[in-house]
Structures are given as C-alpha cells and as structure tokens.
Coordinates of C-alpha atoms in Angstrom, one line a residue:
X1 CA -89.4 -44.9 133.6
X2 CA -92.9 -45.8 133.9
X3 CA -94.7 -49.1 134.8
X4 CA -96.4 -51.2 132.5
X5 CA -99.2 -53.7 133.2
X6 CA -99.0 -57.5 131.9
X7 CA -102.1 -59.7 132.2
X8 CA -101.3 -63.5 132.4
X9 CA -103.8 -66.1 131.6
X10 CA -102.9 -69.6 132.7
X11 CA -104.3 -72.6 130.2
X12 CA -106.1 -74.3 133.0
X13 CA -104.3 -78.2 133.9
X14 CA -106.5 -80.7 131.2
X15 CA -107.0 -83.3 135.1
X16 CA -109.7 -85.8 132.6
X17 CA -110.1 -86.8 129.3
X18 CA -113.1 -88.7 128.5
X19 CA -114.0 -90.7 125.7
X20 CA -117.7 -90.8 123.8
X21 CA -118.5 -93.4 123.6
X22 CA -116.9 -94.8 126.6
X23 CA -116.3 -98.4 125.9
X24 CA -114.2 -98.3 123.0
X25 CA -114.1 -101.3 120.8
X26 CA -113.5 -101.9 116.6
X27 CA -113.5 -104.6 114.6
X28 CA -110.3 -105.2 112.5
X29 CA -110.9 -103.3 109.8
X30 CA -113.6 -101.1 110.8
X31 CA -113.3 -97.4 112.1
X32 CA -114.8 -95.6 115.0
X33 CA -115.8 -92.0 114.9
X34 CA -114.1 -91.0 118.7
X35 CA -115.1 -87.3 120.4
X36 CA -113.0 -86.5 123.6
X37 CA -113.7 -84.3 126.3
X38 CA -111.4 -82.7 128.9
X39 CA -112.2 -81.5 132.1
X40 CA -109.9 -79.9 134.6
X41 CA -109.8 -80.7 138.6
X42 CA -113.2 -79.4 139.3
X43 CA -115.1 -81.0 136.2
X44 CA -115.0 -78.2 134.1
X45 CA -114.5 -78.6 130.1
X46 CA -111.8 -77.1 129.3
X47 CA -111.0 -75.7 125.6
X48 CA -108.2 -77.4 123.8
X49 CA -105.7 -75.1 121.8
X50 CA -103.9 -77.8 120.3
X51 CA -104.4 -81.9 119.8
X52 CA -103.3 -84.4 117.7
X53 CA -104.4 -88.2 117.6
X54 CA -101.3 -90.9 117.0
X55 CA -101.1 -94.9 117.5
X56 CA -99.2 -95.9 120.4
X57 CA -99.9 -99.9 120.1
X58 CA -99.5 -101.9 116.6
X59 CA -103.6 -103.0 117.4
X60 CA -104.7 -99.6 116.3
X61 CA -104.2 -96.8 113.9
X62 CA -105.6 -93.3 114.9
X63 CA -106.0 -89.9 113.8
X64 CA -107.7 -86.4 114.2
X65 CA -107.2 -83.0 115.2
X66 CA -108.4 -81.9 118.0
X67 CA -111.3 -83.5 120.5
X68 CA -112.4 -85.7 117.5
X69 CA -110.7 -88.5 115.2
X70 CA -110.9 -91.9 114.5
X71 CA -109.7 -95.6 115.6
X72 CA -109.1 -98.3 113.5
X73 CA -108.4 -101.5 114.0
X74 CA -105.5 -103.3 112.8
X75 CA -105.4 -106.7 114.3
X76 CA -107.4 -108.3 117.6
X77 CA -105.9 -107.4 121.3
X78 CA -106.9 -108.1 124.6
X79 CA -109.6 -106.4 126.9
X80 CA -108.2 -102.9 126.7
X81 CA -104.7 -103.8 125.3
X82 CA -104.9 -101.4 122.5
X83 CA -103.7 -98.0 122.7
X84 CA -103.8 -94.9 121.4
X85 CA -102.9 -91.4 121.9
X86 CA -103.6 -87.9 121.9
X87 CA -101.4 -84.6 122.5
X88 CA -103.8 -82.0 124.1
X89 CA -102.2 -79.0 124.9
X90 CA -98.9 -79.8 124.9
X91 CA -99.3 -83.1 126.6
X92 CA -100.3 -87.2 125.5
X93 CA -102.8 -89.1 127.1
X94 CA -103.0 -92.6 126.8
X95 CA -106.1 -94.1 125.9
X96 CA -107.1 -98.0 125.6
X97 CA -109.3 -99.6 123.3
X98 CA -110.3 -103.0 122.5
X99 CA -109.7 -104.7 118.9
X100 CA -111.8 -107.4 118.5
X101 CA -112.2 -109.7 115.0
X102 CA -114.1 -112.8 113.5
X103 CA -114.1 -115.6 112.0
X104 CA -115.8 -117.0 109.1
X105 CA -116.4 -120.0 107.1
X106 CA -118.3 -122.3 104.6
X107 CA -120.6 -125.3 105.9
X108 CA -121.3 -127.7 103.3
X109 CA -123.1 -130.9 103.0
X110 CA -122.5 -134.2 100.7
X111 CA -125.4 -135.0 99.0
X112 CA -126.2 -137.6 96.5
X113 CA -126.1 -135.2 93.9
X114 CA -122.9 -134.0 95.0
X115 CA -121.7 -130.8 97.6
X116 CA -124.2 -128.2 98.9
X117 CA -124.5 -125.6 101.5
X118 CA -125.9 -126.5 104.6
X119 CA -128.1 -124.0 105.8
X120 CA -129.2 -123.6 109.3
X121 CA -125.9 -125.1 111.2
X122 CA -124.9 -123.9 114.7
X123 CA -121.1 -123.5 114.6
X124 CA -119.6 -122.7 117.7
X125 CA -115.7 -121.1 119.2
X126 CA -114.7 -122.1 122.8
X127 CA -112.3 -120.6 124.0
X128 CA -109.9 -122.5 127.2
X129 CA -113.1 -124.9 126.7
X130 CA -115.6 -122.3 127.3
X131 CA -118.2 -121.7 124.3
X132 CA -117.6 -118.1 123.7
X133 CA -119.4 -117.3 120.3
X134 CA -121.8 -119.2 118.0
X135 CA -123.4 -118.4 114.9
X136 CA -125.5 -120.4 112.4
X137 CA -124.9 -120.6 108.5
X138 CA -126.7 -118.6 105.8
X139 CA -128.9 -120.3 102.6
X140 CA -125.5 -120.3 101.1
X141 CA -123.6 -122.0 104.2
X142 CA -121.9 -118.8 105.1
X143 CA -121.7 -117.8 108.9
X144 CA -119.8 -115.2 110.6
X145 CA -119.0 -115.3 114.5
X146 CA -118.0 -111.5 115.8
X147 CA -116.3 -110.0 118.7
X148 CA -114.0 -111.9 119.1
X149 CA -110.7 -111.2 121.3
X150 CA -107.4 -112.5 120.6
X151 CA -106.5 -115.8 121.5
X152 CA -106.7 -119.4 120.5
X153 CA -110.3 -120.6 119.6
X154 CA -111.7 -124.2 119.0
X155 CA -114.0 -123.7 116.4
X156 CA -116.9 -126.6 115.9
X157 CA -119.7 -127.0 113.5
X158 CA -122.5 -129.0 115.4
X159 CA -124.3 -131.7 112.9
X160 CA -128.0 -132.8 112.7
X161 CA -128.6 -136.1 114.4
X162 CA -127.2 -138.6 112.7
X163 CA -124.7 -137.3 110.9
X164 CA -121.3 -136.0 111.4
X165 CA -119.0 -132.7 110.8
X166 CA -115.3 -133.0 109.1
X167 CA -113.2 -131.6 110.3
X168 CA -114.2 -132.8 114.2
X169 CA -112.7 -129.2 115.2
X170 CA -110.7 -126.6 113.7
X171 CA -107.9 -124.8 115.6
X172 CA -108.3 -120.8 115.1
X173 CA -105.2 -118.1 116.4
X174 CA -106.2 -114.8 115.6
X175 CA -103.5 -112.1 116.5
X176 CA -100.9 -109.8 114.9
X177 CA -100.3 -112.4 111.9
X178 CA -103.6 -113.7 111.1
X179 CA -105.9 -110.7 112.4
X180 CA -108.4 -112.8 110.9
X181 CA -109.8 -116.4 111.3
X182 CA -111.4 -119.2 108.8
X183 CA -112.6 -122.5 109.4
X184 CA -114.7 -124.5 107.1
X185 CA -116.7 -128.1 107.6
X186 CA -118.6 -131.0 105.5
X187 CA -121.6 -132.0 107.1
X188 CA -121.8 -136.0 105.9
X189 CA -123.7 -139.4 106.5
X190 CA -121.5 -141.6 108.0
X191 CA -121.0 -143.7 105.3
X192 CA -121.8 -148.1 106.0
X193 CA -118.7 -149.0 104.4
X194 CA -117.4 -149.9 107.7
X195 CA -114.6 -153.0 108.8
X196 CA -111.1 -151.9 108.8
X197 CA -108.8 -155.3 108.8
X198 CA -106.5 -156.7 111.2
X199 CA -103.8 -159.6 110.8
X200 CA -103.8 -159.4 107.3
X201 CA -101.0 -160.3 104.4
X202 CA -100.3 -156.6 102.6
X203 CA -98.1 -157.1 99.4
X204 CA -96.2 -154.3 98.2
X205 CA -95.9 -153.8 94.2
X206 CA -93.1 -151.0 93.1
X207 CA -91.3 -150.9 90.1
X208 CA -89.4 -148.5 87.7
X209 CA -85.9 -147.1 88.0
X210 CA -85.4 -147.3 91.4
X211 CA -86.7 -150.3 94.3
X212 CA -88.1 -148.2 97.0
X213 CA -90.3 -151.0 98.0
X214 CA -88.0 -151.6 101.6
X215 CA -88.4 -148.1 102.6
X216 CA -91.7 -148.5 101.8
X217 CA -91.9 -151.6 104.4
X218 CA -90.1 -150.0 106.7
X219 CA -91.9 -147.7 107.2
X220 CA -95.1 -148.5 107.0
X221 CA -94.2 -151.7 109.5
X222 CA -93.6 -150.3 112.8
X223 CA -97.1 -149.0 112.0
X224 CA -98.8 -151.7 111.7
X225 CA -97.2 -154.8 113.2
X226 CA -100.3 -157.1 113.0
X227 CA -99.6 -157.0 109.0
X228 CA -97.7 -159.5 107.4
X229 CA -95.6 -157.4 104.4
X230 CA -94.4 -159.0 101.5
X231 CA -92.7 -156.7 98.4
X232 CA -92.4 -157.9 94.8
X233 CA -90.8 -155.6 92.1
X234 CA -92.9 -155.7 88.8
X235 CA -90.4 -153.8 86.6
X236 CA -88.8 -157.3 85.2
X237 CA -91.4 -159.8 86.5
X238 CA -94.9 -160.5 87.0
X239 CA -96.1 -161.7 89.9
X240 CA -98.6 -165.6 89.3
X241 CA -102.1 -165.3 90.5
X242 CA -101.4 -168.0 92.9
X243 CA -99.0 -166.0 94.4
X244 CA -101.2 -162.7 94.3
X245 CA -104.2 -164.9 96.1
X246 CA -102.2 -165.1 99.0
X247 CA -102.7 -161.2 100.0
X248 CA -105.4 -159.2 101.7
X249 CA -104.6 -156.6 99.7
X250 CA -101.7 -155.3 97.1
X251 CA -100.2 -151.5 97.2
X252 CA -99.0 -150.6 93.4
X253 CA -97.1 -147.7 92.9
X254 CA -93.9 -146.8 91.1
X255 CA -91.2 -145.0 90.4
X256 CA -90.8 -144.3 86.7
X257 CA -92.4 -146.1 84.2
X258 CA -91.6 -149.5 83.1
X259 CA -92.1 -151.8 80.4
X260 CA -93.6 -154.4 82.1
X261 CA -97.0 -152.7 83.0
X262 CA -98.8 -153.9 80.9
X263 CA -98.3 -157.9 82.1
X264 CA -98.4 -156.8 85.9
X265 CA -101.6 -154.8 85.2
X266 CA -103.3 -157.6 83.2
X267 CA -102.3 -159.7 86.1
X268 CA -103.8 -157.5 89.0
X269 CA -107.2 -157.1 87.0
X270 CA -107.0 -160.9 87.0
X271 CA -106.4 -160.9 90.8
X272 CA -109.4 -158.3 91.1
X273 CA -111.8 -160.6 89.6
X274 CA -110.7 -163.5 91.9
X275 CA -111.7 -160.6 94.8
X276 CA -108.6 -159.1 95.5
X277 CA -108.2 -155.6 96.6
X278 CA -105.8 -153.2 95.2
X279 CA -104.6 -149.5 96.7
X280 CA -103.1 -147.5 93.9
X281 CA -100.7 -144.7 94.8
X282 CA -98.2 -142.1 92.9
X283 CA -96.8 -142.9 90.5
X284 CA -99.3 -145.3 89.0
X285 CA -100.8 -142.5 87.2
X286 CA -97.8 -142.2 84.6
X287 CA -97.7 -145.4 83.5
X288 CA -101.7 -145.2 82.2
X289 CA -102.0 -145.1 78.5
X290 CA -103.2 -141.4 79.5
X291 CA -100.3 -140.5 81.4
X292 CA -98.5 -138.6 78.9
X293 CA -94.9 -140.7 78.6
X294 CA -96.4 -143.3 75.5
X295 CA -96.4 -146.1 78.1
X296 CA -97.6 -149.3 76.9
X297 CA -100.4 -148.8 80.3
X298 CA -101.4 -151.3 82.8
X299 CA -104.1 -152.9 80.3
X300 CA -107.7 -154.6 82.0
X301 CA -106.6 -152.6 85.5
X302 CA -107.3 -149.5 83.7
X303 CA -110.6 -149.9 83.7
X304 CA -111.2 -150.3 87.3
X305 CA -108.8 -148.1 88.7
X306 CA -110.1 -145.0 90.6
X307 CA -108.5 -141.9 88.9
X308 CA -106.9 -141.4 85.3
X309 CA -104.0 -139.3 84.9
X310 CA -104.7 -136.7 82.8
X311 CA -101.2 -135.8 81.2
X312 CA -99.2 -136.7 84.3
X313 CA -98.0 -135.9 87.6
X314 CA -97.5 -132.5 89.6
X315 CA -93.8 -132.5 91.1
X316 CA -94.9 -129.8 93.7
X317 CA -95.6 -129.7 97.3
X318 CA -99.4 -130.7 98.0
X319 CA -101.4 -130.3 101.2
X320 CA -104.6 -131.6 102.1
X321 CA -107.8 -129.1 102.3
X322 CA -109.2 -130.2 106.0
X323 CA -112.6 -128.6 104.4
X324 CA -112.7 -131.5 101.9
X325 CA -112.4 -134.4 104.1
X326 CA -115.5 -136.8 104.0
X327 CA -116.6 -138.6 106.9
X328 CA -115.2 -142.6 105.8
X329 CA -113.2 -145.0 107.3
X330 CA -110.6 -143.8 104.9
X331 CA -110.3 -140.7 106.5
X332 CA -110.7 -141.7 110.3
X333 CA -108.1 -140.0 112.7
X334 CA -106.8 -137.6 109.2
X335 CA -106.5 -134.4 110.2
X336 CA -103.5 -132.5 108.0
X337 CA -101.2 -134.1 105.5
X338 CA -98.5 -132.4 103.3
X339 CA -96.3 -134.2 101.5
X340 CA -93.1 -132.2 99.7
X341 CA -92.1 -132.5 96.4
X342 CA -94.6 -135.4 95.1
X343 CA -98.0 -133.9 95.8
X344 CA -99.9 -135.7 93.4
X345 CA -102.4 -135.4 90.8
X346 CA -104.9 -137.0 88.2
X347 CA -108.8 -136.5 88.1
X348 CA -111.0 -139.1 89.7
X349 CA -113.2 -141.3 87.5
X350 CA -116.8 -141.2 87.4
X351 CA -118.0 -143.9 89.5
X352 CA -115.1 -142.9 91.9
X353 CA -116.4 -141.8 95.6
X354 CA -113.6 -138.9 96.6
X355 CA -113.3 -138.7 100.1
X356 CA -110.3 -136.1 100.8
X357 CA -108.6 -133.2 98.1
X358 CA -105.7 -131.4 98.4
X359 CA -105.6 -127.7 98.0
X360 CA -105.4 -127.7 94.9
X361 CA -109.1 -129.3 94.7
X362 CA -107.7 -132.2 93.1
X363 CA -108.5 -135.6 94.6
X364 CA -106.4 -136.9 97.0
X365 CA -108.3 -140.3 98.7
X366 CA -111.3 -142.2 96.6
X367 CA -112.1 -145.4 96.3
X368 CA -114.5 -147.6 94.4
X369 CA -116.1 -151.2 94.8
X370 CA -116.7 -153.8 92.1
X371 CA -119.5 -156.6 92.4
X372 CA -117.7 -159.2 94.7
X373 CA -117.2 -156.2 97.4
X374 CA -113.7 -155.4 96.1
X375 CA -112.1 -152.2 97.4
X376 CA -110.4 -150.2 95.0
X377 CA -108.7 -147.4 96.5
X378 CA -107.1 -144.5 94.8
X379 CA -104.4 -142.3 97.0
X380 CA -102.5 -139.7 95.2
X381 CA -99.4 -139.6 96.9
X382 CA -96.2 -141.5 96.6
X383 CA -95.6 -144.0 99.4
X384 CA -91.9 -143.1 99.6
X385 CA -92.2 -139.6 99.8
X386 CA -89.9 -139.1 102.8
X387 CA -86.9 -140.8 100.8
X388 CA -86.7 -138.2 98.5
X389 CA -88.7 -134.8 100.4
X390 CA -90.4 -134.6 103.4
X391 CA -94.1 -135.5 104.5
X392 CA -95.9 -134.0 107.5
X393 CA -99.3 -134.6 109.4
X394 CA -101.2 -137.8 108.9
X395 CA -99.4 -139.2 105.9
X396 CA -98.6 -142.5 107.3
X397 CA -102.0 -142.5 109.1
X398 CA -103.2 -142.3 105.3
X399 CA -101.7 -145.2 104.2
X400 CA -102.7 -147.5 107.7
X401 CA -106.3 -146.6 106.3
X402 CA -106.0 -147.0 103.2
X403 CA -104.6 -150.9 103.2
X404 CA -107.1 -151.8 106.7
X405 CA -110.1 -150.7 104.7
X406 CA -109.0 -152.3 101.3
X407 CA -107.9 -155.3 102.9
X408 CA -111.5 -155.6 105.0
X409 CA -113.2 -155.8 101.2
X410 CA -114.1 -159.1 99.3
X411 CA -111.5 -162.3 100.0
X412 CA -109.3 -163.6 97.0
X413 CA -110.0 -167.3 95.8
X414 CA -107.1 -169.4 94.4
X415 CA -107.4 -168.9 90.9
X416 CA -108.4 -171.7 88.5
X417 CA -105.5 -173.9 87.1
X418 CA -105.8 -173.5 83.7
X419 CA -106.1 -170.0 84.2
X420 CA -102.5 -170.0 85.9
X421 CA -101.1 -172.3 83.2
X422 CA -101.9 -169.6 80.8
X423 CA -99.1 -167.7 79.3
X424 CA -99.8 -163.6 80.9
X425 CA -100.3 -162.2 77.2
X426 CA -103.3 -164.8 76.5
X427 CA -105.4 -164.4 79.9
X428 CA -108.5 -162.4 79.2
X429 CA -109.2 -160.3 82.3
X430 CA -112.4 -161.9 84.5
X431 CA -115.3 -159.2 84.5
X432 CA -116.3 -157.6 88.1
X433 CA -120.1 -159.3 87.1
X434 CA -118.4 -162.5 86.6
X435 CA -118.5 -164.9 89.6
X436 CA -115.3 -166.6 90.6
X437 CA -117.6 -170.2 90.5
X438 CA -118.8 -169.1 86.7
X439 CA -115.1 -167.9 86.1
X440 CA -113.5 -171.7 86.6
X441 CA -116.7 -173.3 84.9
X442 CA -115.8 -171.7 82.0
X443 CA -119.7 -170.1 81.7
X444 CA -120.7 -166.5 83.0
X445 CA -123.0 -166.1 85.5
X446 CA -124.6 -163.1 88.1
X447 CA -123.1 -162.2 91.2
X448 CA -125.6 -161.7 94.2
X449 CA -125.5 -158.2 95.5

C-alpha cells in the first residue's frame, strides 16, 4: 500500500493570561468590561479556539465568550479575594479581583424650626482605628464614602464647633450579608437643660389589673442605689398630696385601665403645681379620655402630659432609630433599645420637645417643662416590659435618665392644708402660672422665669 502524509499542528501551551485593565476592582453592583490576553512561553499572543468566563468565588459573577466578558460584583472581599474564571482552550485560569462597596447616609440637623439637612459635614470610616475614607454631605445631607473593602468600619460624622453628632459612632460590617453599609446622624446644640439628680426619693405609681410595681423596683434598684424607691398602687386609692410632696419625682404607668384615674390624675396635676415632676410611661396612654377604651381619663394631668394617645397602644415589638436620637441628657449613654411585645405608641403634643423615636418614627423620649421648672417627661415604653417579653440595649439606661433628669427639675412644696382637707373630687387643679405662695394665699399671681 502506499504512504500517506499527515500534517499535525500543535495549539501552542496558553504560559500567561493577562488582564486589561490590570488592577481589577467593581463596586457591588457595578460591572466591568474585562479583555484578556494570552501569551505562550516566549510572549507571543496566542489565538484562543475556545473560552468561557464562570464565577469561582460568591464575591463575583462573570461571563463572556472568549478573551472578553464581564465582572460584577456581588458583595465586598478582600484585596484580591475575589475570583473568577476562565476556560481557554480547554483549560481554567484563575483570576482575582477586588469587590469593594460603600456606605451611605443622611446628616441632619435640629433646628428651631424643626429637622434639616446639614450640608457641608465631614463624615469619616476608620477602620482597626485608622481613618480610611471620608466624605462630606450634599445640600440635601446625603454623602456617600466609596471603595471600601470588607470589614468592620467605625463610621463618624464630625460636628461644627460647638455642637455635637448622635449617634457618637455607628458600627458598619459590610460583607456577604450586608454587601452594603448605612449610617445616619443629627447634628444638635447641646441642649442647657443640664443636672441629672442624685439621692433622690423616686415614687412608683402602677395600677390596673395586675401590680407590677415590685418588678418595676427591682429592677430599676440595683441601678440606681443612691434612690430611695417607694411604690403606691392607684387602681383603688389615691395617693394625699402630703404624701406625693415627699418625692423627687413620680413614675405613672399601668397596666390596664382603671377606674380610679381620674382621682390619681387630678391629684398628680395637683402635685405638679406644687413643682413636682412626673415621668409618664406605657400604658398611661390608654387610660387618656383619647385612648380609645371610654376611660373616665386622668382629668387636669391631661393637659400637661407630653404625648396623647391617639386610639391606643401598639402591642408589637419596637426599636429605637439611633438616627433620631437628640443630643439631651435624656439620651446620654443611649445607644440601641428594643423592647418586645410593648413597643409603644401615641403622638407627641405640641409644646412637647422629642428627643429619641422608634422606627416607626413615632416618639419614643420627650419631655416638656412647666413655669416652676417642672420636668415632664414622656417615655413610650412599659417599665415592666421584661415580665411579660424581652427588652434589649439601653432600656434600663432609659429609665435611669429619665427619673435623674426629672427628679433634677423644680422641688415640691408641702401643699396647703386646706388644700389637703379637700375631698379629691372638689380640688381645682393649681395652674403651671400659678405660684405655690399665690396658690396658699388664695390670690393668683406671676411666676418669675
């Protein structure tokens, strides 16, 4: 038989693939247009028959045909810790990329007319306490720090002299489950409503269907063991202004409604007037005359309490928005608080100064001051929470502020005796312009501001 020639062409060994560009990097959520070129031992291109682009890391999603494709990023990585590949002739290669992401947020500023943006603030990230990105906020407060690798970040929003940013800091993880980062502040005054009490008499007010005035004590106690805690139960009996005149300042709450708000509320307004200080917490609200369950209401306290109840209470878990926190006393060392399955609710009064909200964007601290320096001050949240649900963060914290800063308001005076020989039902509420001295003299007079 004859011979027969065969000519053999070996696909030259791909030695180098090469990326353009050559420092890959996307943003989560962005894609990059990738060209590759291979090169054998020598440095010669070399022509690719066949090539397919694939992820080979959860950071990145790729694909082409060929020497060209694309990258996207999915969520941040380390320097060069993403990976992708592509089959060239038969064979993968490896490639790494970076992922990097951002983080974004709202700067705002309290005004006398109410929330703003604040333009123009530097807000920084350090990173293992190394600033490692800063950007400054937009006419609308906006800002947006890019580039940034995964990891844990300390994010801070630097205020003008003089003022102050809430939250202090704001923790940021960005990684596979928040490829993303936000982080929000309140740029603020510090407000001159200063003095936080020590060694003080605290009185405890519950009533309702069920006492939780102990666990109330007891838990607010190891707390603060400078306070001197008393509890009274106002669901069959009303407490004398004598009596009342010996406290600093009285926490009312309940749980459940009760006939006998309108006689304990007449006889806190009374107290009030004398300059006593009250903090009001869940579930005062109810037992308003606009709380929705025909309650007979807490009568002359109504008109000086912080927030109405509009229809009720929410029976749902409620968390604090750290964006909404107001430089105050009130707030001092408040960083988180959830509470689980009281969280709240109501709508604050005009006149009312709201210094925290949950979530929600309904109010969760606020407090007003009548003309003796009395400190009213609103907290919607039931004190004993943690009997029934569960409470995380500051919420104790919350309550230490609320009663210090209350209790550091205007002194109560004994009252007058024939306003304590009264019968409840006939004592007509003193008026925050009335003086105590006016009050017991039986003529009305101003109060120096």
């Amino acid at each position: 038989p004859g011979t027969q020639s065969l000519a053999l062409q070996a696909t030259p060994l791909i030695q180098s693939v090469v990326t353009i560009p050559d420092n890959l990097s996307v943003e989560v959520g962005s894609v990059l247009d990738v060209q590759l070129v291979a090169s054998d031992l020598y440095g010669n291109i070399i022509p690719v028959q066949s090539g397919s682009w694939m992820g080979m890391s959860g950071h990145i999603a790729a694909g082409g045909v060929g020497l060209k494709g694309q990258i996207g990023g999915k969520y941040p990585s380390t320097p060069g810790g993403a990976q992708f590949g592509v089959e060239l002739n038969g064979r993968i290669y490896a490639i790494s990329a970076t992922v990097t992401s951002r983080i974004t947020g709202m700067v705002t500023q309290q005004t006398e007319a109410g929330s703003a943006p604040a333009p123009g603030i530097v807000v920084i990230a350090e990173k293992d306490g190394a600033k490692v990105a800063e950007a400054g906020t937009q006419g609308n407060g906006a800002y947006v720090m890019t580039g940034l690798i995964a990891g844990t970040y300390v994010v801070k929003a630097v205020a003008p002299q003089g003022r102050t940013a809430s939250p202090a800091s704001t923790s940021v993880t960005l990684g596979s489950s928040t490829p993303t980062g936000t982080a929000s502040f309140v740029i603020s005054t510090p407000s001159d409503d200063g003095g936080m009490a020590s060694t003080f008499r605290a009185l405890i007010l519950g009533g309702g269907h069920t006492d939780n005035n102990t666990f109330v004590k007891n838990k607010l106690s190891p707390l603060m063991p400078d306070v001197t805690f008393d509890t009274f139960l106002g669901a069959s009996s009303t407490p004398t202004l004598s009596y009342l005149a010996t406290f600093d300042v009285v926490l009312i709450y309940e749980n459940g409604i009760y006939s006998n708000s309108l006689n304990v509320g007449n006889a806190l307004a009374q107290y009030v007037a004398l300059g006593g200080n009250v903090v009001f917490g869940t579930f005062y609200w109810q037992d308003r005359t606009d709380g929705g369950y025909g309650s007979a209401g807490w009568g002359a306290l109504e008109s000086i309490d912080p927030f109405i109840a509009a229809g009720g209470n929410e029976y749902a878990a409620g968390a604090m928005n750290p964006a909404s926190v107001v430089a105050h006393p009130l707030t001092q060392g408040i960083t988180s608080m959830t509470v689980y399955p009281y969280g709240g609710g109501g709508i604050a009064k005009a006149g009312t100064t709201v210094v925290a909200s949950y979530t929600s964007g309904k109010p969760l601290i606020g407090f007003r001051k009548e003309g003796l320096g009395q400190r009213l001050v609103g907290v919607s949240a039931f004190p004993a929470n943690e009997y029934y649900g569960s409470v995380a963060g500051d919420f104790y914290k919350m309550w230490d502020n609320a009663l210090r800063w209350a209790a550091a308001g205007s002194t109560p005076v004994p009252p007058p005796s024939s306003m304590e020989a009264m019968p409840s039902f006939l004592r007509s509420p003193l008026r925050a312009e009335e003086s105590p001295a006016a009050a017991a003299s039986g003529t009305r007079g101003p109060i120096r501001r």
